[in-house]
JSON list of C-alpha atoms and ligand atoms in Angstrom, two decimals:
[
{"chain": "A", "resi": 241, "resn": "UNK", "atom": "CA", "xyz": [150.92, 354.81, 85.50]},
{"chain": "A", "resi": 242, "resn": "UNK", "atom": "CA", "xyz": [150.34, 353.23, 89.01]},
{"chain": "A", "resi": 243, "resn": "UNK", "atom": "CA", "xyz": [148.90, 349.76, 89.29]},
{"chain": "A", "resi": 244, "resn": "UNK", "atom": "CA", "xyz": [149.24, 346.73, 91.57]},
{"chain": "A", "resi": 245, "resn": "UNK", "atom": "CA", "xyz": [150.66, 344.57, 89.04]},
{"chain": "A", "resi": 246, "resn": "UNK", "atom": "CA", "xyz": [154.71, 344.50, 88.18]},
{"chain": "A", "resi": 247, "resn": "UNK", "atom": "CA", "xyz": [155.94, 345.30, 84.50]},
{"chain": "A", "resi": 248, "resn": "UNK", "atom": "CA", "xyz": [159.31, 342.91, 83.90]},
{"chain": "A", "resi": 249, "resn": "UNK", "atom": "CA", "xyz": [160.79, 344.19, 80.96]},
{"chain": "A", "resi": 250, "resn": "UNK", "atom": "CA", "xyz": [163.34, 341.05, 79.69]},
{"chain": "A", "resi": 251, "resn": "UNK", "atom": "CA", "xyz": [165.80, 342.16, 76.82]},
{"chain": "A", "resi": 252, "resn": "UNK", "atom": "CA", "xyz": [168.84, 340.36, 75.46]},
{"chain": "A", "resi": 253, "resn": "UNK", "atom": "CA", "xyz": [170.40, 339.53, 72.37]},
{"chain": "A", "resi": 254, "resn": "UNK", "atom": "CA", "xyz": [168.84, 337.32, 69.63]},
{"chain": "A", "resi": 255, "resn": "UNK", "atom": "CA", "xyz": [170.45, 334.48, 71.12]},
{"chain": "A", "resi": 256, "resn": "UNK", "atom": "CA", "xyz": [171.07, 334.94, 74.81]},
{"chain": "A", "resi": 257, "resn": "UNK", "atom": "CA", "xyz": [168.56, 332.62, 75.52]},
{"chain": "A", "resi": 258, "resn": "UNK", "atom": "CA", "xyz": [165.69, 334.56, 76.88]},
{"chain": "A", "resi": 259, "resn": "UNK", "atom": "CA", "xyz": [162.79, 332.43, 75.44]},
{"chain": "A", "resi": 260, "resn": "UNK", "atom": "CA", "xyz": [164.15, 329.46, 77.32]},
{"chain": "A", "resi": 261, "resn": "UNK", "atom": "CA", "xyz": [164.46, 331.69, 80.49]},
{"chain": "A", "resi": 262, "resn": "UNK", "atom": "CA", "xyz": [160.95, 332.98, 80.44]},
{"chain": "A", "resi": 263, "resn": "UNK", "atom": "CA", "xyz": [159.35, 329.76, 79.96]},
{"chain": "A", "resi": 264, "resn": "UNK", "atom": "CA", "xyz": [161.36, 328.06, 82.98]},
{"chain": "A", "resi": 265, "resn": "UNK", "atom": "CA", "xyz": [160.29, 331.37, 85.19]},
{"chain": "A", "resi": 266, "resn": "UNK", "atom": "CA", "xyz": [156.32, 329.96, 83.77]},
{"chain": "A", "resi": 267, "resn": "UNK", "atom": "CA", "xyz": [156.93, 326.96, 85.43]},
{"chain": "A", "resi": 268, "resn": "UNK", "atom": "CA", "xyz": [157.90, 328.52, 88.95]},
{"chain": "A", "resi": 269, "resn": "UNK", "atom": "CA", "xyz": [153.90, 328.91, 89.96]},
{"chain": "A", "resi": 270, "resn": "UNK", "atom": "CA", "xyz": [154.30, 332.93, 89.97]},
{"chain": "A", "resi": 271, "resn": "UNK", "atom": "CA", "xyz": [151.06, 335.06, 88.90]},
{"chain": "A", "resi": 272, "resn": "UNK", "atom": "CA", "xyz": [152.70, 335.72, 85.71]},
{"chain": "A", "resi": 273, "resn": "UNK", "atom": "CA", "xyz": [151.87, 336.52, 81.95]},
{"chain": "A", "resi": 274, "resn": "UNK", "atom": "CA", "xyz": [153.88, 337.14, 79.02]},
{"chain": "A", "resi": 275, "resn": "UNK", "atom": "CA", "xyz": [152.66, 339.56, 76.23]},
{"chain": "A", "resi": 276, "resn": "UNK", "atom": "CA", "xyz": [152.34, 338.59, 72.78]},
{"chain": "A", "resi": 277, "resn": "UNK", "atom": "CA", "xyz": [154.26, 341.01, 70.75]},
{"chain": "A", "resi": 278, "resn": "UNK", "atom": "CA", "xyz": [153.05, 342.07, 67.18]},
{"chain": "A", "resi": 279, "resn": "UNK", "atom": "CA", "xyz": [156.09, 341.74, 64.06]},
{"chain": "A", "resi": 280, "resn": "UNK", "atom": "CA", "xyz": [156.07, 342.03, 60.72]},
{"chain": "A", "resi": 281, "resn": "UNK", "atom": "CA", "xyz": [158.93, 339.41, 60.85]},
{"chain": "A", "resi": 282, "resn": "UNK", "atom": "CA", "xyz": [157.91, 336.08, 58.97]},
{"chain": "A", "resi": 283, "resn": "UNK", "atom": "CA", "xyz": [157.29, 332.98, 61.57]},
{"chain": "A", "resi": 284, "resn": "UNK", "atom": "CA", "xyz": [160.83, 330.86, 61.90]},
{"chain": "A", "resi": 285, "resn": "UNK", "atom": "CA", "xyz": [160.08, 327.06, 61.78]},
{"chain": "A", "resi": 286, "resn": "UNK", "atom": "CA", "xyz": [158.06, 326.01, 64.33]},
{"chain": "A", "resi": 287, "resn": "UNK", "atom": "CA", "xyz": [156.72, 329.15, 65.74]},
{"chain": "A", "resi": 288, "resn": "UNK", "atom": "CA", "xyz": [153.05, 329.94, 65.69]},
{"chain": "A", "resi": 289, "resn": "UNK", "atom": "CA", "xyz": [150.65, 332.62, 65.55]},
{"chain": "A", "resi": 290, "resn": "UNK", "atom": "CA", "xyz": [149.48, 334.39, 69.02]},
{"chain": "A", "resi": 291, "resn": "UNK", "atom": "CA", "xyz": [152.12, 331.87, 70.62]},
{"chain": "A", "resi": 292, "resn": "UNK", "atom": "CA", "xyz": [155.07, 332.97, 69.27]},
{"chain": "A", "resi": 293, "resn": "UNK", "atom": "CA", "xyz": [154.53, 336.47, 67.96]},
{"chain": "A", "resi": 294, "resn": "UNK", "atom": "CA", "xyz": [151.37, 338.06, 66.17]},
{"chain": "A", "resi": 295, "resn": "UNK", "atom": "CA", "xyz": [152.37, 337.87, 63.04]},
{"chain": "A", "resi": 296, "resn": "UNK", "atom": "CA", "xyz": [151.27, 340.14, 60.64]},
{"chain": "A", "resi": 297, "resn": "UNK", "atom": "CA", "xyz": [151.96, 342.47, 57.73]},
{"chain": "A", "resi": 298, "resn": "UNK", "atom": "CA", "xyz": [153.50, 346.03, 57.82]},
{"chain": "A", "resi": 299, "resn": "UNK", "atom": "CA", "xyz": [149.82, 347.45, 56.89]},
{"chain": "A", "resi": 300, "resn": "UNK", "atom": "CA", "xyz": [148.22, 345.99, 59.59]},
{"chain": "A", "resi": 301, "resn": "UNK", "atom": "CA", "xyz": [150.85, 347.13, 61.93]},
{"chain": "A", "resi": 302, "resn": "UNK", "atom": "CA", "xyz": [151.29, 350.74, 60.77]},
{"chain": "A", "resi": 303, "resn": "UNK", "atom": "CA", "xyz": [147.23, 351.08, 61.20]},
{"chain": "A", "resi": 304, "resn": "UNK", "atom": "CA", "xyz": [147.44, 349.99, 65.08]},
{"chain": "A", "resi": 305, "resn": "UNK", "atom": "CA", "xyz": [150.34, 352.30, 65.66]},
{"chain": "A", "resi": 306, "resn": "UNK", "atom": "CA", "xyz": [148.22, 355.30, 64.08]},
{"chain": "A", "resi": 307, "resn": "UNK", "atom": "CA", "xyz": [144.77, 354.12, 66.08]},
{"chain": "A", "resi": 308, "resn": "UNK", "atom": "CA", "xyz": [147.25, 354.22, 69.55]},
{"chain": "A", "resi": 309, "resn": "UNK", "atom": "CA", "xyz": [147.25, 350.74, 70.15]},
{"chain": "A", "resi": 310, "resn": "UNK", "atom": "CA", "xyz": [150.53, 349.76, 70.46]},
{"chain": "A", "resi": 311, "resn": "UNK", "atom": "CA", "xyz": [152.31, 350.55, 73.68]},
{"chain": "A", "resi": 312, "resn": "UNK", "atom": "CA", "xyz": [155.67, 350.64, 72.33]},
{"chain": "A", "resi": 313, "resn": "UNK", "atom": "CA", "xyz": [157.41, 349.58, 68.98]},
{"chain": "A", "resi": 314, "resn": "UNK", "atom": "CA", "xyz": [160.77, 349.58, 67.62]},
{"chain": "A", "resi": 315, "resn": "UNK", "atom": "CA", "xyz": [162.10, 348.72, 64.03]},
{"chain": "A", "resi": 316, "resn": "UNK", "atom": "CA", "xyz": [164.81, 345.95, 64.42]},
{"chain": "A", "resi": 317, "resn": "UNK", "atom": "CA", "xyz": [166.49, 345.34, 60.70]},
{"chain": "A", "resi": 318, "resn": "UNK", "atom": "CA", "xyz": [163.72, 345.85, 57.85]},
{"chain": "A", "resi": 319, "resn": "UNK", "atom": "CA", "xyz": [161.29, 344.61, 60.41]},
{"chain": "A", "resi": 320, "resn": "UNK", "atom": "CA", "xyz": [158.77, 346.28, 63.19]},
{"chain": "A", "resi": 321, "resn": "UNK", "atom": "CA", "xyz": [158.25, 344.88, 66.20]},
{"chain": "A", "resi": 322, "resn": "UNK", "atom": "CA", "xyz": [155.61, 346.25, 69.09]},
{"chain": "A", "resi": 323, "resn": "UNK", "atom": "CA", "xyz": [153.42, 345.87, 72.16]},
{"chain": "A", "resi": 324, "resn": "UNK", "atom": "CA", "xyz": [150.18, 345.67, 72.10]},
{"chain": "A", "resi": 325, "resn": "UNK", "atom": "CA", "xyz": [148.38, 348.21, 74.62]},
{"chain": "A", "resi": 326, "resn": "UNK", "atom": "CA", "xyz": [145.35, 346.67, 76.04]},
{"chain": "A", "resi": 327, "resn": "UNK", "atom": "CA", "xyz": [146.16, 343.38, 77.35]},
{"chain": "A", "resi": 328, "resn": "UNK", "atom": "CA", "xyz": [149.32, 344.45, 79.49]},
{"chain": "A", "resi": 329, "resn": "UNK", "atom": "CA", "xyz": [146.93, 347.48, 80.86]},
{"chain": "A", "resi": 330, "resn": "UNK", "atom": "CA", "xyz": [144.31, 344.70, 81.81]},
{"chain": "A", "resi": 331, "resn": "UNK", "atom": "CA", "xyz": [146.60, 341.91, 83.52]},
{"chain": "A", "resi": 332, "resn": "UNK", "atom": "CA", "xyz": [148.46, 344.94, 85.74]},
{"chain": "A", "resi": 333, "resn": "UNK", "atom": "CA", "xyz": [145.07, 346.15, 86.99]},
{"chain": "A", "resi": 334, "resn": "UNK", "atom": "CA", "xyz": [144.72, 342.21, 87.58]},
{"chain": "A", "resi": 335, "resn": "UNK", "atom": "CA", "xyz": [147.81, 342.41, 89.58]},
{"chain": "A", "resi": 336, "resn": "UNK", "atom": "CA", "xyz": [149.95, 340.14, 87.52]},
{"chain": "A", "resi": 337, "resn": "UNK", "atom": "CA", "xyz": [153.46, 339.89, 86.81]},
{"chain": "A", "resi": 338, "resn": "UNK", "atom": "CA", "xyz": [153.23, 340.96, 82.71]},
{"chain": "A", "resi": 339, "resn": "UNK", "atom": "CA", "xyz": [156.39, 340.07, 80.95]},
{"chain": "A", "resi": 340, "resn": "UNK", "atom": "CA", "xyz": [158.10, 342.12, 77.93]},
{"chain": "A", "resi": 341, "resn": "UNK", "atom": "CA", "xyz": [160.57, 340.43, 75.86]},
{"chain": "A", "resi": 342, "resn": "UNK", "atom": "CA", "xyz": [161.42, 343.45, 73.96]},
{"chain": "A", "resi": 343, "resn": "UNK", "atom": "CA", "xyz": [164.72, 345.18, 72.54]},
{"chain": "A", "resi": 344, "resn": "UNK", "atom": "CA", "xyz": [166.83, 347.95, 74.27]},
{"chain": "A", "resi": 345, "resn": "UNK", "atom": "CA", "xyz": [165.04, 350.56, 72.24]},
{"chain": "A", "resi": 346, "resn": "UNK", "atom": "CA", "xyz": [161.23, 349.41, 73.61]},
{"chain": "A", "resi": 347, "resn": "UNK", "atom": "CA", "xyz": [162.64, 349.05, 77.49]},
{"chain": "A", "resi": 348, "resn": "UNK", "atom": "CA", "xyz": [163.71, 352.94, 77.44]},
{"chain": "A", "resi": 349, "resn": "UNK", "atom": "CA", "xyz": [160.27, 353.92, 75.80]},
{"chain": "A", "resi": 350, "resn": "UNK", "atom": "CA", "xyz": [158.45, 351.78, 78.87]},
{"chain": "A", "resi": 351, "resn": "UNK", "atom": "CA", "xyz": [160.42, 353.42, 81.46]},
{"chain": "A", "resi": 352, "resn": "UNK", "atom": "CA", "xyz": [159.43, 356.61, 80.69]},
{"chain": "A", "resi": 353, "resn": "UNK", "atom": "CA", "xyz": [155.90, 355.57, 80.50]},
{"chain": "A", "resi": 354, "resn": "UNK", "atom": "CA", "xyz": [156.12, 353.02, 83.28]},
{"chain": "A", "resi": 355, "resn": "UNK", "atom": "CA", "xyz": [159.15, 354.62, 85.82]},
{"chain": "A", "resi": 356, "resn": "UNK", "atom": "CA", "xyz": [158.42, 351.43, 88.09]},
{"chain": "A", "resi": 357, "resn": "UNK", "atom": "CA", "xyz": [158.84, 348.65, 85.16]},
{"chain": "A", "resi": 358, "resn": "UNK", "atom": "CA", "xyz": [161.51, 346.17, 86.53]},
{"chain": "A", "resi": 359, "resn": "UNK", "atom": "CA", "xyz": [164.31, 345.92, 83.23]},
{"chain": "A", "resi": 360, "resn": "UNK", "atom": "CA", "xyz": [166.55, 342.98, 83.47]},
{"chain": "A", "resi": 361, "resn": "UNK", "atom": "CA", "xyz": [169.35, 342.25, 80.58]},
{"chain": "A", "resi": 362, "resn": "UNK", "atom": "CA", "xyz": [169.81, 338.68, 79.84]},
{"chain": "A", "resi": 363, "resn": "UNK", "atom": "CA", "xyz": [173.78, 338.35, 78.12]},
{"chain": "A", "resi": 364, "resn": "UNK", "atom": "CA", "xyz": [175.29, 335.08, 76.81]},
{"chain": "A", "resi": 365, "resn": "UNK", "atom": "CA", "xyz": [178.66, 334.93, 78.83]},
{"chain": "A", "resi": 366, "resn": "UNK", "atom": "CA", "xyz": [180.55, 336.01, 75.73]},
{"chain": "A", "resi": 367, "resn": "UNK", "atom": "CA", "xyz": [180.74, 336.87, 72.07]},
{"chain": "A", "resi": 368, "resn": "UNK", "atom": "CA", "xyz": [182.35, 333.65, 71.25]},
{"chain": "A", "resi": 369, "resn": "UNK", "atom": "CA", "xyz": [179.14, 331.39, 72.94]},
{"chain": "A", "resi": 370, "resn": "UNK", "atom": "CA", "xyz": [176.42, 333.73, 71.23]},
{"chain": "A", "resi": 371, "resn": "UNK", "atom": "CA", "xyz": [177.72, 333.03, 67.88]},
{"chain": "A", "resi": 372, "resn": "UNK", "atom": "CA", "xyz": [178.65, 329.12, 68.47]},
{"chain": "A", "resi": 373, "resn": "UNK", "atom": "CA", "xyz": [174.73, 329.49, 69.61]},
{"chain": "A", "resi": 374, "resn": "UNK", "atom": "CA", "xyz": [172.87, 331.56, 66.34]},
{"chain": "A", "resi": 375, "resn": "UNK", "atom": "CA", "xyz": [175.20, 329.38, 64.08]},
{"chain": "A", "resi": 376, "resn": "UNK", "atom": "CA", "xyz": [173.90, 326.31, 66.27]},
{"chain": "A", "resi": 377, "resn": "UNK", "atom": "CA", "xyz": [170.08, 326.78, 65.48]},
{"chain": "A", "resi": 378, "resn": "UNK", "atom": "CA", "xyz": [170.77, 326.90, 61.73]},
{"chain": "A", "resi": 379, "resn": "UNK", "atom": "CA", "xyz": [167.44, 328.75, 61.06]},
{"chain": "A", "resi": 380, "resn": "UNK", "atom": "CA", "xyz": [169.80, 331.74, 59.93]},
{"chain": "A", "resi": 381, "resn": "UNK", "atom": "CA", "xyz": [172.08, 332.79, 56.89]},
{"chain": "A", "resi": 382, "resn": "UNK", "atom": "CA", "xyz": [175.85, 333.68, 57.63]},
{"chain": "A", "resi": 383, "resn": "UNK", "atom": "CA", "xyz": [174.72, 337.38, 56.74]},
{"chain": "A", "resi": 384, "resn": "UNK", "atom": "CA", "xyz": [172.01, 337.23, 59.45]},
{"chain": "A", "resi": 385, "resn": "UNK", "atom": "CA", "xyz": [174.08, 335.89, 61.99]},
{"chain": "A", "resi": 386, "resn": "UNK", "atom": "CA", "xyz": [177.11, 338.82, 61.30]},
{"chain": "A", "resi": 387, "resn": "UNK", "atom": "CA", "xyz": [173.95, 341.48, 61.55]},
{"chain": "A", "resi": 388, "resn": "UNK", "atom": "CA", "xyz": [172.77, 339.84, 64.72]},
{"chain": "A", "resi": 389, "resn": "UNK", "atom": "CA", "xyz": [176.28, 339.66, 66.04]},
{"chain": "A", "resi": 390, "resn": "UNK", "atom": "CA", "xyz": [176.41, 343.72, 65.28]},
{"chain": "A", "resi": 391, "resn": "UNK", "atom": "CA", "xyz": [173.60, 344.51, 67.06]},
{"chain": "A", "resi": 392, "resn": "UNK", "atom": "CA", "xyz": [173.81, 342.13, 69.60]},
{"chain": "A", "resi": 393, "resn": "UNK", "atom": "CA", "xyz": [177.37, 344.22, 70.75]},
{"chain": "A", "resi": 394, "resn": "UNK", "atom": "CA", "xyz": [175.01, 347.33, 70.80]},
{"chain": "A", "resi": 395, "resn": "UNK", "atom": "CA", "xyz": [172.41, 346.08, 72.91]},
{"chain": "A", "resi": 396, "resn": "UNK", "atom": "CA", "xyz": [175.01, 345.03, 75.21]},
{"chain": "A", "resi": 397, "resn": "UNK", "atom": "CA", "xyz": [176.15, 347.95, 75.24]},
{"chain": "A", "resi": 398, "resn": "UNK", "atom": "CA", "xyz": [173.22, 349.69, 76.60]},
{"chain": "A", "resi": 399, "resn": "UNK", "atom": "CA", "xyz": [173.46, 347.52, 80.02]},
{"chain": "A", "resi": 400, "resn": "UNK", "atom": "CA", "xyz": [173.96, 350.63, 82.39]},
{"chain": "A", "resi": 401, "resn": "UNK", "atom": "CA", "xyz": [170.05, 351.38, 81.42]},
{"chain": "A", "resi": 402, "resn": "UNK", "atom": "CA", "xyz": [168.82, 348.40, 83.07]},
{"chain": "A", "resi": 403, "resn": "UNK", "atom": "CA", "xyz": [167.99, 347.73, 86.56]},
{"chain": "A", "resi": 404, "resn": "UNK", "atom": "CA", "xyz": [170.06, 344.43, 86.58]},
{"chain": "A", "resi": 405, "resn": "UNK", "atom": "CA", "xyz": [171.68, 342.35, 84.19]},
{"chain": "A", "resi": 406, "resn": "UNK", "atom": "CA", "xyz": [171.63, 338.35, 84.34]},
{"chain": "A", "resi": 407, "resn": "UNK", "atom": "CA", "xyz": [174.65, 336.16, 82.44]},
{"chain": "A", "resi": 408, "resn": "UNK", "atom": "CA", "xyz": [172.92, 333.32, 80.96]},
{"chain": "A", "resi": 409, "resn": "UNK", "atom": "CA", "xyz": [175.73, 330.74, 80.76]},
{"chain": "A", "resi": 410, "resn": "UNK", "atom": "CA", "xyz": [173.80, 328.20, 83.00]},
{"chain": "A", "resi": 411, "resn": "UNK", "atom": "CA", "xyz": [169.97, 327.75, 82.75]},
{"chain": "A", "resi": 412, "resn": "UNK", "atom": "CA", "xyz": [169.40, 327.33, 86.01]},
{"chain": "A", "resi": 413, "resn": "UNK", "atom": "CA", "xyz": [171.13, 329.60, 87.60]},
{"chain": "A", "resi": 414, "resn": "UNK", "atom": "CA", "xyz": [170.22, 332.36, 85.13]},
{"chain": "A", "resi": 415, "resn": "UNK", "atom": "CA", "xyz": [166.12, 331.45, 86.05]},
{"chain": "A", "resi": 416, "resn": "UNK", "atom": "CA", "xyz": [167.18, 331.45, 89.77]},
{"chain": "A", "resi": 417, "resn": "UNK", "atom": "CA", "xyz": [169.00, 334.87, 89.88]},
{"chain": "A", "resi": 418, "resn": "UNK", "atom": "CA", "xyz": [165.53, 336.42, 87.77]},
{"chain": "A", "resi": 419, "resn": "UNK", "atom": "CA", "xyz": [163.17, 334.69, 89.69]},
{"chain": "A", "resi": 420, "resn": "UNK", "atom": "CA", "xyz": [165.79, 336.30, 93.25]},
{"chain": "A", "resi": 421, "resn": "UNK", "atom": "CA", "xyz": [165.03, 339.87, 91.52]},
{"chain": "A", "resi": 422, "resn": "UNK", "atom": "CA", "xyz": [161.32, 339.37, 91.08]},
{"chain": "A", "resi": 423, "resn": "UNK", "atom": "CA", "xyz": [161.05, 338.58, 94.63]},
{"chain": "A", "resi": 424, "resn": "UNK", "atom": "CA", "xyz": [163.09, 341.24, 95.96]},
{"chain": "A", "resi": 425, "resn": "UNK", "atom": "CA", "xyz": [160.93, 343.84, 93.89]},
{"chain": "A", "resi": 426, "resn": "UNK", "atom": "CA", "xyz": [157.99, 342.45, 95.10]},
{"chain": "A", "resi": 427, "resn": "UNK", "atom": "CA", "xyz": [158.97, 342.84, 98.88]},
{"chain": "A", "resi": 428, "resn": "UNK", "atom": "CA", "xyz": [159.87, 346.63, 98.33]},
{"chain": "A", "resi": 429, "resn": "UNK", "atom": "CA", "xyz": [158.23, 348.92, 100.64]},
{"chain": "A", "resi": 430, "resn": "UNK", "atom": "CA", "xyz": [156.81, 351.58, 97.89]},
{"chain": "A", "resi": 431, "resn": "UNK", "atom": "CA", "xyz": [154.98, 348.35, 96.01]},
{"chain": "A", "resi": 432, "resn": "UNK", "atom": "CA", "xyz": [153.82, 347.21, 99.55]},
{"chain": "A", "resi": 433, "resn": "UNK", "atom": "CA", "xyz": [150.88, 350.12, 99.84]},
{"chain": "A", "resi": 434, "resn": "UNK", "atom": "CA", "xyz": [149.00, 348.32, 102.64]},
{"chain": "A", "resi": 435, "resn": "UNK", "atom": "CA", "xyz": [152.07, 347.04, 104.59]},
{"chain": "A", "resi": 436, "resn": "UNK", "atom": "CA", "xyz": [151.14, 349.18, 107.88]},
{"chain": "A", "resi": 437, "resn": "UNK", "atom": "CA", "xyz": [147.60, 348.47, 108.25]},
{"chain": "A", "resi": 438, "resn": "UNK", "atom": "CA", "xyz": [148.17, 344.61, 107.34]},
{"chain": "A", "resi": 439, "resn": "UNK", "atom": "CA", "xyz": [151.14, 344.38, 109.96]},
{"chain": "A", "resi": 440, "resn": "UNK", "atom": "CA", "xyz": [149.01, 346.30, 112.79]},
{"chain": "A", "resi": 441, "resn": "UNK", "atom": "CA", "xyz": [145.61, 344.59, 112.01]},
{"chain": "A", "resi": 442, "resn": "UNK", "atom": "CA", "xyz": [144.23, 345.25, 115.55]},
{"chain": "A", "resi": 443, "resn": "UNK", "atom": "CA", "xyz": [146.15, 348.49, 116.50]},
{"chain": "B", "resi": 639, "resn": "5GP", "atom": "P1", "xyz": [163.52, 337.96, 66.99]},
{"chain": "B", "resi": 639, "resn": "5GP", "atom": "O1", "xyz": [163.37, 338.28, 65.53]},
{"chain": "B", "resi": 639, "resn": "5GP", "atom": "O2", "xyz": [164.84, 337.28, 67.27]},
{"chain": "B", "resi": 639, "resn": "5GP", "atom": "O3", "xyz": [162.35, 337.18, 67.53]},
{"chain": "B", "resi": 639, "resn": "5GP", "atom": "O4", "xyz": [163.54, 339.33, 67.81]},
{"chain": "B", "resi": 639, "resn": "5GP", "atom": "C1", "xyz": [164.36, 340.36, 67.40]},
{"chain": "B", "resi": 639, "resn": "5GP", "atom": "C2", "xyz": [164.38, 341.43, 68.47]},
{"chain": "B", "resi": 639, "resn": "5GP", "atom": "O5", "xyz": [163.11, 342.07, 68.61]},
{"chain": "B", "resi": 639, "resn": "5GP", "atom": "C3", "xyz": [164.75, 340.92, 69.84]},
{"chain": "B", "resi": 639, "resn": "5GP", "atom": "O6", "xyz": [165.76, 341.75, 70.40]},
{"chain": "B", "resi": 639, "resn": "5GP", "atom": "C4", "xyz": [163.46, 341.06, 70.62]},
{"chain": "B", "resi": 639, "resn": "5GP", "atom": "O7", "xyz": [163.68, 341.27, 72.00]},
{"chain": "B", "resi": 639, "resn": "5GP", "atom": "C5", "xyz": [162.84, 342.26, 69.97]},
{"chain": "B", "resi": 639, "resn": "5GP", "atom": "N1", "xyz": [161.40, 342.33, 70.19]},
{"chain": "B", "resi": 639, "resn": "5GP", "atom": "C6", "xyz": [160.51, 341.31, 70.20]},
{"chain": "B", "resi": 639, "resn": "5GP", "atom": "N2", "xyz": [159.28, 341.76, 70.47]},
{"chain": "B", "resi": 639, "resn": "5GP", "atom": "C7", "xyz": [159.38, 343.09, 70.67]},
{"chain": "B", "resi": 639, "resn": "5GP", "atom": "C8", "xyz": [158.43, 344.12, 71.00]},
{"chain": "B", "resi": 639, "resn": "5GP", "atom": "O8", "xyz": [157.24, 343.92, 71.21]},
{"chain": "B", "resi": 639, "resn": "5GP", "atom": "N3", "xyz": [158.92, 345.40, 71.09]},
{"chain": "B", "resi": 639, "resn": "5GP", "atom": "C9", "xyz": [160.22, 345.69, 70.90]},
{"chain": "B", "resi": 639, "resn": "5GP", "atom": "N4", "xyz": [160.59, 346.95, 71.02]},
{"chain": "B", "resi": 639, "resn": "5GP", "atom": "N5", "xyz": [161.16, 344.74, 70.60]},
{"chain": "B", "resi": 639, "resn": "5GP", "atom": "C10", "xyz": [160.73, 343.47, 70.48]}
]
């Protein structure tokens, strides 16, 4: 689908610290949205409703994959987790910068509806700091933490997919090197449709 906007597709292990770089890339003054994703998941402490996540039940969700509104959706452990169509069409007519924080599984479905989605992978620097970090926010059993270690090792494993990968062992670097990629997509020639008649205005 062609648009003016850019689609940033953000994956990375529970854990990797994602969340954290997304909302220092909010503060950075860019044209830039993130889309609320739908779950059936129930809200951890402190997250809310159509902040966090839609949260809703697996009826709800299995009538808006059936009525075509979801753009993507994956299951992730007993749980689904999806896009929501209209919003993301809407801000890339807009010409924003519409972020995904979905799983491996939802990138590859984008990219072969959206070929020009930019995917980055966010990865802790090791196994050993993603599981000092899950154990560290102590919103999650032993048993969740060994599943999320499992799949976090198979997400990982699916970095060759992705467009670029970013190590997340400092903040601020990690923000810096995303926010470098963003601008270097932006300044590509194929997303620059007007550069010729901009650069010879009075040719
Ligand atoms: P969590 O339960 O830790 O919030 O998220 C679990 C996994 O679901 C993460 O890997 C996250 O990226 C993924 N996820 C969150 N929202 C979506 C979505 O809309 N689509 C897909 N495919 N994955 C999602």
């Amino acid at each position: 689908m062609k648009n003016n906007g850019l689609l940033l597709v953000l994956s990375g292990p529970s854990g990797s610290g994602k969340d954290t770089v997304i909302a220092e890339l909010m503060k950075l003054g860019l044209d830039m949205v993130q889309s609320v994703s739908m779950t059936t998941r129930a809200p951890r402490e402190g997250e809310n409703h159509g902040v966090d996540y839609l949260f809703v039940d697996t009826d709800y969700f299995t009538d808006a994959i059936e009525n075509k509104k979801m753009l993507e959706y994956a299951q992730y452990g007993v749980n689904f987790y999806g896009t929501p169509k209209e919003p993301v069409d809407n801000w890339l007519s807009e010409g924003k910068i519409v972020i995904l924080k979905i799983d491996v599984q939802g990138c590859e479905n984008i990219k072969k509806m959206y070929p020009d989605a930019l995917t980055v992978f966010i990865t802790p620097p090791n196994m050993t700091v993603l599981e000092k970090r899950l154990r560290r926010r102590g919103t999650e059993t032993d048993e969740d933490v060994e599943r999320r270690l499992k799949i976090a090792i198979d997400e990982i494993n699916k970095i060759p997919l992705y467009d670029y990968v970013v190590i997340n062992d400092e903040l601020e670097k990690a923000v810096d090197d995303v926010y470098t990629i963003i601008k270097a997509e932006q300044l590509k020639v194929s997303r620059r449709t007007n550069i010729l008649s901009e650069v010879k205005d009075n040719v």
